[in-house]
Amino acid sequence: MSCWITGAGAISPLGTGMAAHQAALAGGRGGIGALTAFPAEGFPIVCAGEVRDPALPAGAARPEAMARCALAEALASAGLETTGPQARRALSFAIGKPTLELTRLAALCGDRTDPQTLAAAHPELERERAHWDMPAVLDRLAARAGAAGPRYACYTACASGNDALGLGLRLIERGVADVVIAGGTDAQ
């Protein structure tokens, strides 16, 4: 059996979109720079690969927004229609969940450490929770991709996107799906 990658989408520290990503790679330009998403003073590391797209939201919504951006580009470049759910189309995705800033959480908690009290005092945390619910995130991405088949999530840190590709290959090899949309996002 043969499998092909027919579409691709990218959003990374090198840029948004495959063209920007490929141009940076071909030009020898790296994506590592000074951290700007949060104050890095006092930390031993002050530079990293950081996606600097002002169109992306900050916080908990960021990983899903990055996934939607790359997914749209990949579907378009593969020529895949998303007019309706396709039973033989699966989703294999890796989504890194950024941790809630510990200093922010500590400030919110104070002496109230039980979840009910914290949620009642800070309803914005409940709104953010929708972005941490991985089955719900997968359902939203699958709906955008027209994938009515199986949905799988994996998280193995930096290898997650590659693991999602491998899982997608296995789904095709085993006859579970004819098309797999596979990828990963992380906003750690």
Short mmCIF file of N, CA and C in Angstrom, two decimals:
data_model
loop_
_atom_site.label_atom_id
_atom_site.label_comp_id
_atom_site.label_asym_id
_atom_site.label_seq_id
_atom_site.Cartn_x
_atom_site.Cartn_y
_atom_site.Cartn_z
N MET A 1 0.84 -1.18 0.00
CA MET A 1 0.00 0.00 0.00
C MET A 1 0.88 1.24 0.00
N SER A 2 0.47 2.23 -0.74
CA SER A 2 1.20 3.50 -0.80
C SER A 2 0.38 4.60 -0.16
N CYS A 3 1.03 5.52 0.49
CA CYS A 3 0.40 6.69 1.07
C CYS A 3 1.16 7.92 0.62
N TRP A 4 0.45 9.01 0.41
CA TRP A 4 1.07 10.26 0.01
C TRP A 4 0.61 11.40 0.89
N ILE A 5 1.49 12.34 1.10
CA ILE A 5 1.10 13.60 1.73
C ILE A 5 0.74 14.52 0.58
N THR A 6 -0.53 14.92 0.52
CA THR A 6 -1.00 15.69 -0.63
C THR A 6 -1.23 17.17 -0.32
N GLY A 7 -1.17 17.54 0.93
CA GLY A 7 -1.37 18.92 1.29
C GLY A 7 -0.59 19.24 2.56
N ALA A 8 -0.26 20.48 2.73
CA ALA A 8 0.49 20.88 3.92
C ALA A 8 0.10 22.29 4.32
N GLY A 9 0.20 22.54 5.60
CA GLY A 9 -0.03 23.86 6.14
C GLY A 9 0.94 24.07 7.29
N ALA A 10 1.38 25.29 7.47
CA ALA A 10 2.37 25.54 8.53
C ALA A 10 2.15 26.91 9.16
N ILE A 11 2.38 26.92 10.44
CA ILE A 11 2.51 28.18 11.17
C ILE A 11 3.57 27.89 12.23
N SER A 12 4.63 28.63 12.18
CA SER A 12 5.78 28.34 13.04
C SER A 12 6.55 29.62 13.31
N PRO A 13 7.62 29.53 14.10
CA PRO A 13 8.45 30.71 14.30
C PRO A 13 9.07 31.24 13.00
N LEU A 14 9.02 30.44 11.94
CA LEU A 14 9.54 30.89 10.65
C LEU A 14 8.53 31.71 9.87
N GLY A 15 7.26 31.64 10.24
CA GLY A 15 6.25 32.41 9.54
C GLY A 15 4.93 31.68 9.45
N THR A 16 3.94 32.36 8.92
CA THR A 16 2.61 31.78 8.74
C THR A 16 2.44 31.40 7.28
N GLY A 17 2.13 30.12 7.05
CA GLY A 17 1.94 29.62 5.70
C GLY A 17 3.17 28.90 5.18
N MET A 18 2.94 27.94 4.30
CA MET A 18 4.03 27.13 3.76
C MET A 18 5.03 27.98 2.98
N ALA A 19 4.55 28.99 2.24
CA ALA A 19 5.46 29.82 1.45
C ALA A 19 6.46 30.54 2.36
N ALA A 20 5.97 31.13 3.45
CA ALA A 20 6.86 31.82 4.39
C ALA A 20 7.80 30.84 5.05
N HIS A 21 7.29 29.67 5.41
CA HIS A 21 8.09 28.63 6.06
C HIS A 21 9.22 28.17 5.13
N GLN A 22 8.86 27.85 3.89
CA GLN A 22 9.85 27.38 2.92
C GLN A 22 10.87 28.46 2.57
N ALA A 23 10.42 29.71 2.44
CA ALA A 23 11.35 30.81 2.14
C ALA A 23 12.36 30.99 3.26
N ALA A 24 11.91 30.90 4.49
CA ALA A 24 12.83 31.03 5.62
C ALA A 24 13.84 29.90 5.63
N LEU A 25 13.38 28.68 5.41
CA LEU A 25 14.30 27.53 5.36
C LEU A 25 15.30 27.68 4.23
N ALA A 26 14.82 28.03 3.04
CA ALA A 26 15.70 28.16 1.87
C ALA A 26 16.68 29.31 2.06
N GLY A 27 16.27 30.35 2.77
CA GLY A 27 17.14 31.50 3.00
C GLY A 27 18.05 31.36 4.21
N GLY A 28 17.96 30.22 4.89
CA GLY A 28 18.81 29.99 6.05
C GLY A 28 18.44 30.83 7.27
N ARG A 29 17.21 31.32 7.30
CA ARG A 29 16.76 32.16 8.41
C ARG A 29 16.16 31.28 9.48
N GLY A 30 16.56 31.46 10.71
CA GLY A 30 16.03 30.70 11.83
C GLY A 30 14.85 31.38 12.47
N GLY A 31 14.20 30.71 13.39
CA GLY A 31 13.05 31.26 14.06
C GLY A 31 13.27 31.51 15.54
N ILE A 32 14.51 31.41 15.99
CA ILE A 32 14.81 31.61 17.41
C ILE A 32 15.11 33.08 17.66
N GLY A 33 14.52 33.62 18.72
CA GLY A 33 14.75 35.02 19.05
C GLY A 33 14.38 35.30 20.48
N ALA A 34 14.49 36.55 20.87
CA ALA A 34 14.13 36.95 22.23
C ALA A 34 12.65 36.71 22.48
N LEU A 35 12.33 36.22 23.66
CA LEU A 35 10.94 35.98 24.03
C LEU A 35 10.19 37.30 24.14
N THR A 36 9.00 37.33 23.56
CA THR A 36 8.18 38.54 23.64
C THR A 36 6.79 38.27 24.22
N ALA A 37 6.40 37.00 24.31
CA ALA A 37 5.04 36.66 24.77
C ALA A 37 4.85 36.91 26.26
N PHE A 38 5.93 36.89 27.01
CA PHE A 38 5.86 37.15 28.45
C PHE A 38 7.22 37.67 28.90
N PRO A 39 7.27 38.36 30.04
CA PRO A 39 8.55 38.86 30.53
C PRO A 39 9.45 37.68 30.92
N ALA A 40 10.63 37.62 30.35
CA ALA A 40 11.53 36.49 30.59
C ALA A 40 12.64 36.82 31.58
N GLU A 41 12.65 38.04 32.12
CA GLU A 41 13.68 38.40 33.08
C GLU A 41 13.62 37.44 34.27
N GLY A 42 14.78 37.03 34.72
CA GLY A 42 14.86 36.14 35.87
C GLY A 42 14.84 34.67 35.51
N PHE A 43 14.53 34.36 34.27
CA PHE A 43 14.56 32.97 33.82
C PHE A 43 15.91 32.69 33.18
N PRO A 44 16.40 31.45 33.25
CA PRO A 44 17.70 31.15 32.64
C PRO A 44 17.65 31.19 31.12
N ILE A 45 16.47 31.03 30.52
CA ILE A 45 16.32 31.05 29.06
C ILE A 45 15.52 32.29 28.69
N VAL A 46 16.06 33.11 27.80
CA VAL A 46 15.36 34.33 27.40
C VAL A 46 15.10 34.36 25.90
N CYS A 47 15.42 33.27 25.21
CA CYS A 47 15.12 33.21 23.78
C CYS A 47 14.54 31.83 23.47
N ALA A 48 13.73 31.78 22.41
CA ALA A 48 13.08 30.53 22.01
C ALA A 48 12.46 30.72 20.65
N GLY A 49 11.94 29.65 20.10
CA GLY A 49 11.15 29.73 18.88
C GLY A 49 9.74 30.15 19.25
N GLU A 50 9.31 31.29 18.76
CA GLU A 50 8.02 31.84 19.16
C GLU A 50 7.25 32.27 17.92
N VAL A 51 6.01 31.83 17.78
CA VAL A 51 5.18 32.26 16.66
C VAL A 51 4.75 33.69 16.92
N ARG A 52 5.09 34.56 16.00
CA ARG A 52 4.82 35.99 16.19
C ARG A 52 3.79 36.50 15.18
N ASP A 53 2.65 35.86 15.13
CA ASP A 53 1.58 36.27 14.23
C ASP A 53 0.56 37.06 15.04
N PRO A 54 0.45 38.38 14.79
CA PRO A 54 -0.46 39.20 15.60
C PRO A 54 -1.92 38.83 15.42
N ALA A 55 -2.26 38.07 14.37
CA ALA A 55 -3.66 37.68 14.15
C ALA A 55 -4.08 36.56 15.10
N LEU A 56 -3.11 35.90 15.74
CA LEU A 56 -3.43 34.80 16.65
C LEU A 56 -3.78 35.32 18.03
N PRO A 57 -4.77 34.69 18.66
CA PRO A 57 -5.10 35.10 20.03
C PRO A 57 -4.03 34.64 21.01
N ALA A 58 -4.00 35.25 22.15
CA ALA A 58 -3.08 34.82 23.21
C ALA A 58 -3.81 33.83 24.11
N GLY A 59 -3.08 33.17 24.94
CA GLY A 59 -3.67 32.32 25.96
C GLY A 59 -4.15 30.98 25.45
N ALA A 60 -5.20 30.48 26.10
CA ALA A 60 -5.68 29.12 25.88
C ALA A 60 -6.19 28.89 24.46
N ALA A 61 -6.68 29.92 23.79
CA ALA A 61 -7.23 29.76 22.44
C ALA A 61 -6.14 29.62 21.37
N ARG A 62 -4.91 29.94 21.71
CA ARG A 62 -3.83 30.00 20.73
C ARG A 62 -3.55 28.66 20.02
N PRO A 63 -3.39 27.53 20.73
CA PRO A 63 -3.07 26.29 20.01
C PRO A 63 -4.14 25.89 19.00
N GLU A 64 -5.40 26.04 19.36
CA GLU A 64 -6.47 25.69 18.43
C GLU A 64 -6.50 26.65 17.24
N ALA A 65 -6.25 27.92 17.47
CA ALA A 65 -6.21 28.89 16.37
C ALA A 65 -5.06 28.56 15.42
N MET A 66 -3.91 28.16 15.96
CA MET A 66 -2.79 27.76 15.11
C MET A 66 -3.17 26.53 14.29
N ALA A 67 -3.84 25.57 14.92
CA ALA A 67 -4.26 24.36 14.22
C ALA A 67 -5.24 24.69 13.10
N ARG A 68 -6.20 25.57 13.35
CA ARG A 68 -7.17 25.96 12.32
C ARG A 68 -6.48 26.61 11.14
N CYS A 69 -5.51 27.47 11.41
CA CYS A 69 -4.77 28.16 10.35
C CYS A 69 -4.04 27.16 9.45
N ALA A 70 -3.27 26.26 10.05
CA ALA A 70 -2.52 25.27 9.26
C ALA A 70 -3.47 24.28 8.59
N LEU A 71 -4.56 23.92 9.26
CA LEU A 71 -5.53 22.99 8.68
C LEU A 71 -6.15 23.56 7.42
N ALA A 72 -6.55 24.82 7.45
CA ALA A 72 -7.16 25.45 6.26
C ALA A 72 -6.19 25.43 5.09
N GLU A 73 -4.93 25.75 5.35
CA GLU A 73 -3.94 25.74 4.27
C GLU A 73 -3.71 24.33 3.74
N ALA A 74 -3.64 23.35 4.63
CA ALA A 74 -3.41 21.96 4.21
C ALA A 74 -4.58 21.44 3.39
N LEU A 75 -5.80 21.70 3.82
CA LEU A 75 -6.97 21.25 3.07
C LEU A 75 -7.01 21.88 1.69
N ALA A 76 -6.72 23.19 1.60
CA ALA A 76 -6.73 23.88 0.31
C ALA A 76 -5.65 23.33 -0.61
N SER A 77 -4.44 23.13 -0.08
CA SER A 77 -3.36 22.65 -0.94
C SER A 77 -3.56 21.20 -1.38
N ALA A 78 -4.33 20.42 -0.59
CA ALA A 78 -4.64 19.04 -0.97
C ALA A 78 -5.86 18.97 -1.88
N GLY A 79 -6.58 20.07 -2.01
CA GLY A 79 -7.79 20.08 -2.82
C GLY A 79 -8.93 19.30 -2.18
N LEU A 80 -8.92 19.21 -0.85
CA LEU A 80 -9.98 18.48 -0.15
C LEU A 80 -11.17 19.39 0.12
N GLU A 81 -12.32 18.98 -0.32
CA GLU A 81 -13.56 19.71 -0.07
C GLU A 81 -14.02 19.44 1.36
N THR A 82 -14.64 20.41 1.97
CA THR A 82 -15.19 20.21 3.31
C THR A 82 -16.68 20.51 3.30
N THR A 83 -17.36 20.05 2.23
CA THR A 83 -18.78 20.33 2.09
C THR A 83 -19.65 19.55 3.06
N GLY A 84 -19.14 18.48 3.60
CA GLY A 84 -19.91 17.69 4.56
C GLY A 84 -19.04 16.61 5.16
N PRO A 85 -19.54 15.96 6.18
CA PRO A 85 -18.75 14.93 6.85
C PRO A 85 -18.49 13.72 5.95
N GLN A 86 -17.26 13.27 5.93
CA GLN A 86 -16.85 12.11 5.15
C GLN A 86 -16.51 10.99 6.12
N ALA A 87 -17.24 9.88 6.05
CA ALA A 87 -17.06 8.79 7.01
C ALA A 87 -15.67 8.16 6.93
N ARG A 88 -15.04 8.17 5.77
CA ARG A 88 -13.74 7.53 5.62
C ARG A 88 -12.60 8.54 5.76
N ARG A 89 -12.89 9.69 6.33
CA ARG A 89 -11.88 10.71 6.58
C ARG A 89 -11.66 10.79 8.08
N ALA A 90 -10.42 10.62 8.52
CA ALA A 90 -10.09 10.60 9.96
C ALA A 90 -9.23 11.79 10.33
N LEU A 91 -9.09 12.02 11.61
CA LEU A 91 -8.27 13.11 12.13
C LEU A 91 -7.30 12.53 13.15
N SER A 92 -6.02 12.74 12.92
CA SER A 92 -4.97 12.34 13.86
C SER A 92 -4.21 13.60 14.20
N PHE A 93 -4.34 14.05 15.44
CA PHE A 93 -3.80 15.36 15.76
C PHE A 93 -3.12 15.39 17.11
N ALA A 94 -2.12 16.19 17.22
CA ALA A 94 -1.40 16.39 18.47
C ALA A 94 -1.54 17.85 18.85
N ILE A 95 -2.06 18.10 20.02
CA ILE A 95 -2.23 19.47 20.48
C ILE A 95 -1.57 19.61 21.84
N GLY A 96 -0.51 20.41 21.89
CA GLY A 96 0.14 20.68 23.16
C GLY A 96 -0.68 21.71 23.91
N LYS A 97 -0.97 21.41 25.15
CA LYS A 97 -1.79 22.30 25.96
C LYS A 97 -0.88 23.20 26.77
N PRO A 98 -0.88 24.50 26.50
CA PRO A 98 -0.05 25.38 27.31
C PRO A 98 -0.55 25.42 28.74
N THR A 99 0.35 25.47 29.65
CA THR A 99 -0.04 25.51 31.05
C THR A 99 -0.51 26.91 31.42
N LEU A 100 -1.50 26.96 32.29
CA LEU A 100 -1.95 28.24 32.81
C LEU A 100 -0.78 28.85 33.58
N GLU A 101 -0.50 30.10 33.33
CA GLU A 101 0.64 30.72 33.99
C GLU A 101 0.54 30.53 35.50
N LEU A 102 1.57 29.94 36.08
CA LEU A 102 1.53 29.61 37.50
C LEU A 102 1.38 30.84 38.38
N THR A 103 2.03 31.94 38.01
CA THR A 103 1.91 33.13 38.84
C THR A 103 0.48 33.66 38.80
N ARG A 104 -0.14 33.59 37.64
CA ARG A 104 -1.53 34.04 37.51
C ARG A 104 -2.44 33.14 38.34
N LEU A 105 -2.25 31.84 38.24
CA LEU A 105 -3.08 30.91 38.98
C LEU A 105 -2.90 31.10 40.49
N ALA A 106 -1.67 31.27 40.92
CA ALA A 106 -1.40 31.47 42.35
C ALA A 106 -2.08 32.76 42.83
N ALA A 107 -2.01 33.80 42.02
CA ALA A 107 -2.64 35.06 42.41
C ALA A 107 -4.16 34.91 42.49
N LEU A 108 -4.74 34.14 41.58
CA LEU A 108 -6.18 33.93 41.60
C LEU A 108 -6.62 33.07 42.78
N CYS A 109 -5.82 32.07 43.11
CA CYS A 109 -6.18 31.12 44.16
C CYS A 109 -6.18 31.76 45.54
N GLY A 110 -5.10 32.46 45.86
CA GLY A 110 -4.98 32.98 47.21
C GLY A 110 -5.16 31.86 48.21
N ASP A 111 -6.10 32.00 49.10
CA ASP A 111 -6.35 30.93 50.06
C ASP A 111 -7.51 30.04 49.62
N ARG A 112 -8.07 30.29 48.43
CA ARG A 112 -9.18 29.47 47.91
C ARG A 112 -8.61 28.45 46.93
N THR A 113 -8.39 27.25 47.37
CA THR A 113 -7.76 26.26 46.50
C THR A 113 -8.74 25.25 45.92
N ASP A 114 -10.00 25.22 46.39
CA ASP A 114 -10.91 24.23 45.82
C ASP A 114 -11.45 24.74 44.48
N PRO A 115 -11.64 23.84 43.50
CA PRO A 115 -12.02 24.24 42.15
C PRO A 115 -13.34 25.00 42.06
N GLN A 116 -14.34 24.63 42.87
CA GLN A 116 -15.64 25.30 42.80
C GLN A 116 -15.54 26.76 43.22
N THR A 117 -14.84 27.01 44.30
CA THR A 117 -14.69 28.38 44.78
C THR A 117 -13.91 29.22 43.76
N LEU A 118 -12.85 28.64 43.23
CA LEU A 118 -12.04 29.35 42.24
C LEU A 118 -12.86 29.65 40.99
N ALA A 119 -13.63 28.67 40.48
CA ALA A 119 -14.45 28.87 39.28
C ALA A 119 -15.53 29.92 39.52
N ALA A 120 -16.13 29.90 40.70
CA ALA A 120 -17.17 30.89 41.01
C ALA A 120 -16.59 32.29 41.07
N ALA A 121 -15.40 32.42 41.62
CA ALA A 121 -14.77 33.74 41.77
C ALA A 121 -14.18 34.24 40.45
N HIS A 122 -13.85 33.33 39.54
CA HIS A 122 -13.18 33.72 38.28
C HIS A 122 -13.82 33.00 37.10
N PRO A 123 -14.96 33.48 36.61
CA PRO A 123 -15.67 32.81 35.51
C PRO A 123 -14.86 32.77 34.21
N GLU A 124 -13.89 33.65 34.06
CA GLU A 124 -13.05 33.62 32.84
C GLU A 124 -12.29 32.32 32.71
N LEU A 125 -12.01 31.65 33.83
CA LEU A 125 -11.33 30.36 33.76
C LEU A 125 -12.22 29.31 33.09
N GLU A 126 -13.51 29.38 33.34
CA GLU A 126 -14.45 28.43 32.72
C GLU A 126 -14.52 28.67 31.21
N ARG A 127 -14.48 29.94 30.79
CA ARG A 127 -14.48 30.23 29.35
C ARG A 127 -13.23 29.66 28.69
N GLU A 128 -12.09 29.74 29.37
CA GLU A 128 -10.85 29.20 28.82
C GLU A 128 -10.86 27.68 28.76
N ARG A 129 -11.64 27.06 29.67
CA ARG A 129 -11.64 25.60 29.74
C ARG A 129 -12.05 24.95 28.42
N ALA A 130 -12.90 25.60 27.65
CA ALA A 130 -13.34 25.04 26.37
C ALA A 130 -12.15 24.78 25.46
N HIS A 131 -11.08 25.54 25.63
CA HIS A 131 -9.89 25.36 24.79
C HIS A 131 -8.98 24.26 25.32
N TRP A 132 -9.24 23.79 26.54
CA TRP A 132 -8.42 22.72 27.12
C TRP A 132 -9.09 21.36 26.98
N ASP A 133 -10.35 21.33 26.59
CA ASP A 133 -11.11 20.10 26.46
C ASP A 133 -10.75 19.46 25.11
N MET A 134 -9.76 18.55 25.14
CA MET A 134 -9.22 18.01 23.89
C MET A 134 -10.26 17.29 23.02
N PRO A 135 -11.18 16.48 23.57
CA PRO A 135 -12.20 15.90 22.68
C PRO A 135 -13.03 16.97 21.96
N ALA A 136 -13.38 18.05 22.65
CA ALA A 136 -14.15 19.12 22.02
C ALA A 136 -13.32 19.83 20.96
N VAL A 137 -12.04 20.06 21.22
CA VAL A 137 -11.16 20.69 20.23
C VAL A 137 -11.06 19.80 19.00
N LEU A 138 -10.86 18.49 19.21
CA LEU A 138 -10.79 17.56 18.07
C LEU A 138 -12.09 17.56 17.28
N ASP A 139 -13.22 17.60 17.97
CA ASP A 139 -14.51 17.64 17.27
C ASP A 139 -14.62 18.89 16.40
N ARG A 140 -14.19 20.05 16.92
CA ARG A 140 -14.26 21.29 16.14
C ARG A 140 -13.34 21.23 14.93
N LEU A 141 -12.12 20.71 15.11
CA LEU A 141 -11.19 20.58 13.99
C LEU A 141 -11.71 19.58 12.97
N ALA A 142 -12.25 18.46 13.43
CA ALA A 142 -12.79 17.44 12.53
C ALA A 142 -13.95 18.01 11.71
N ALA A 143 -14.80 18.80 12.33
CA ALA A 143 -15.92 19.41 11.60
C ALA A 143 -15.40 20.32 10.49
N ARG A 144 -14.35 21.10 10.77
CA ARG A 144 -13.75 21.97 9.75
C ARG A 144 -13.14 21.16 8.61
N ALA A 145 -12.62 19.97 8.94
CA ALA A 145 -11.94 19.13 7.94
C ALA A 145 -12.89 18.18 7.24
N GLY A 146 -14.15 18.14 7.66
CA GLY A 146 -15.08 17.18 7.08
C GLY A 146 -14.73 15.75 7.46
N ALA A 147 -14.13 15.56 8.61
CA ALA A 147 -13.69 14.23 9.05
C ALA A 147 -14.71 13.64 10.02
N ALA A 148 -15.52 12.70 9.53
CA ALA A 148 -16.51 12.05 10.37
C ALA A 148 -16.00 10.72 10.90
N GLY A 149 -14.81 10.31 10.47
CA GLY A 149 -14.22 9.06 10.93
C GLY A 149 -13.58 9.23 12.29
N PRO A 150 -12.72 8.30 12.66
CA PRO A 150 -12.09 8.34 13.99
C PRO A 150 -11.27 9.61 14.21
N ARG A 151 -11.20 10.02 15.47
CA ARG A 151 -10.38 11.16 15.87
C ARG A 151 -9.43 10.67 16.94
N TYR A 152 -8.17 10.95 16.75
CA TYR A 152 -7.16 10.52 17.72
C TYR A 152 -6.31 11.71 18.10
N ALA A 153 -5.94 11.77 19.36
CA ALA A 153 -5.02 12.80 19.84
C ALA A 153 -3.85 12.11 20.52
N CYS A 154 -2.70 12.67 20.31
CA CYS A 154 -1.52 12.17 21.02
C CYS A 154 -0.75 13.39 21.50
N TYR A 155 0.02 13.19 22.55
CA TYR A 155 0.89 14.26 22.99
C TYR A 155 2.18 13.67 23.51
N THR A 156 3.21 13.84 22.74
CA THR A 156 4.54 13.35 23.12
C THR A 156 5.56 14.49 22.95
N ALA A 157 5.19 15.65 23.46
CA ALA A 157 6.04 16.84 23.44
C ALA A 157 6.46 17.18 22.01
N CYS A 158 7.73 17.37 21.78
CA CYS A 158 8.22 17.84 20.48
C CYS A 158 7.97 16.85 19.34
N ALA A 159 7.77 15.59 19.66
CA ALA A 159 7.55 14.57 18.63
C ALA A 159 6.07 14.41 18.27
N SER A 160 5.18 15.17 18.86
CA SER A 160 3.75 14.96 18.70
C SER A 160 3.29 15.01 17.26
N GLY A 161 3.70 16.01 16.52
CA GLY A 161 3.27 16.12 15.12
C GLY A 161 3.72 14.92 14.30
N ASN A 162 4.96 14.47 14.52
CA ASN A 162 5.45 13.28 13.81
C ASN A 162 4.68 12.04 14.23
N ASP A 163 4.37 11.92 15.52
CA ASP A 163 3.58 10.78 15.98
C ASP A 163 2.19 10.80 15.36
N ALA A 164 1.59 11.98 15.20
CA ALA A 164 0.28 12.09 14.56
C ALA A 164 0.34 11.63 13.11
N LEU A 165 1.44 11.96 12.41
CA LEU A 165 1.62 11.48 11.03
C LEU A 165 1.72 9.96 11.00
N GLY A 166 2.50 9.39 11.92
CA GLY A 166 2.64 7.94 11.99
C GLY A 166 1.33 7.24 12.28
N LEU A 167 0.55 7.81 13.20
CA LEU A 167 -0.76 7.24 13.52
C LEU A 167 -1.66 7.33 12.30
N GLY A 168 -1.60 8.44 11.59
CA GLY A 168 -2.40 8.59 10.37
C GLY A 168 -2.04 7.53 9.33
N LEU A 169 -0.76 7.28 9.16
CA LEU A 169 -0.31 6.24 8.23
C LEU A 169 -0.90 4.88 8.64
N ARG A 170 -0.84 4.57 9.92
CA ARG A 170 -1.38 3.28 10.39
C ARG A 170 -2.89 3.19 10.16
N LEU A 171 -3.62 4.29 10.31
CA LEU A 171 -5.06 4.27 10.05
C LEU A 171 -5.35 3.92 8.60
N ILE A 172 -4.55 4.45 7.69
CA ILE A 172 -4.72 4.14 6.26
C ILE A 172 -4.30 2.71 5.97
N GLU A 173 -3.14 2.30 6.48
CA GLU A 173 -2.65 0.94 6.24
C GLU A 173 -3.62 -0.12 6.74
N ARG A 174 -4.29 0.14 7.84
CA ARG A 174 -5.22 -0.84 8.42
C ARG A 174 -6.62 -0.75 7.83
N GLY A 175 -6.82 0.17 6.88
CA GLY A 175 -8.12 0.28 6.24
C GLY A 175 -9.17 1.01 7.05
N VAL A 176 -8.76 1.70 8.10
CA VAL A 176 -9.71 2.44 8.94
C VAL A 176 -10.17 3.72 8.25
N ALA A 177 -9.30 4.31 7.44
CA ALA A 177 -9.62 5.56 6.76
C ALA A 177 -8.95 5.59 5.39
N ASP A 178 -9.56 6.32 4.48
CA ASP A 178 -8.98 6.55 3.15
C ASP A 178 -8.15 7.83 3.14
N VAL A 179 -8.57 8.79 3.94
CA VAL A 179 -7.90 10.09 4.05
C VAL A 179 -7.72 10.40 5.54
N VAL A 180 -6.54 10.85 5.91
CA VAL A 180 -6.29 11.25 7.29
C VAL A 180 -5.70 12.66 7.27
N ILE A 181 -6.29 13.52 8.04
CA ILE A 181 -5.72 14.85 8.25
C ILE A 181 -4.90 14.73 9.53
N ALA A 182 -3.59 14.89 9.41
CA ALA A 182 -2.70 14.67 10.54
C ALA A 182 -1.83 15.91 10.75
N GLY A 183 -1.57 16.23 12.00
CA GLY A 183 -0.71 17.36 12.28
C GLY A 183 -0.58 17.60 13.75
N GLY A 184 0.02 18.72 14.09
CA GLY A 184 0.21 19.03 15.48
C GLY A 184 0.37 20.51 15.72
N THR A 185 0.08 20.91 16.94
CA THR A 185 0.25 22.29 17.34
C THR A 185 0.66 22.30 18.81
N ASP A 186 1.44 23.27 19.17
CA ASP A 186 1.87 23.40 20.55
C ASP A 186 2.13 24.88 20.82
N ALA A 187 1.67 25.34 21.94
CA ALA A 187 1.89 26.72 22.31
C ALA A 187 2.46 26.80 23.70
N GLN A 188 3.38 25.91 24.01
CA GLN A 188 4.00 25.88 25.33
C GLN A 188 4.86 27.10 25.52
#
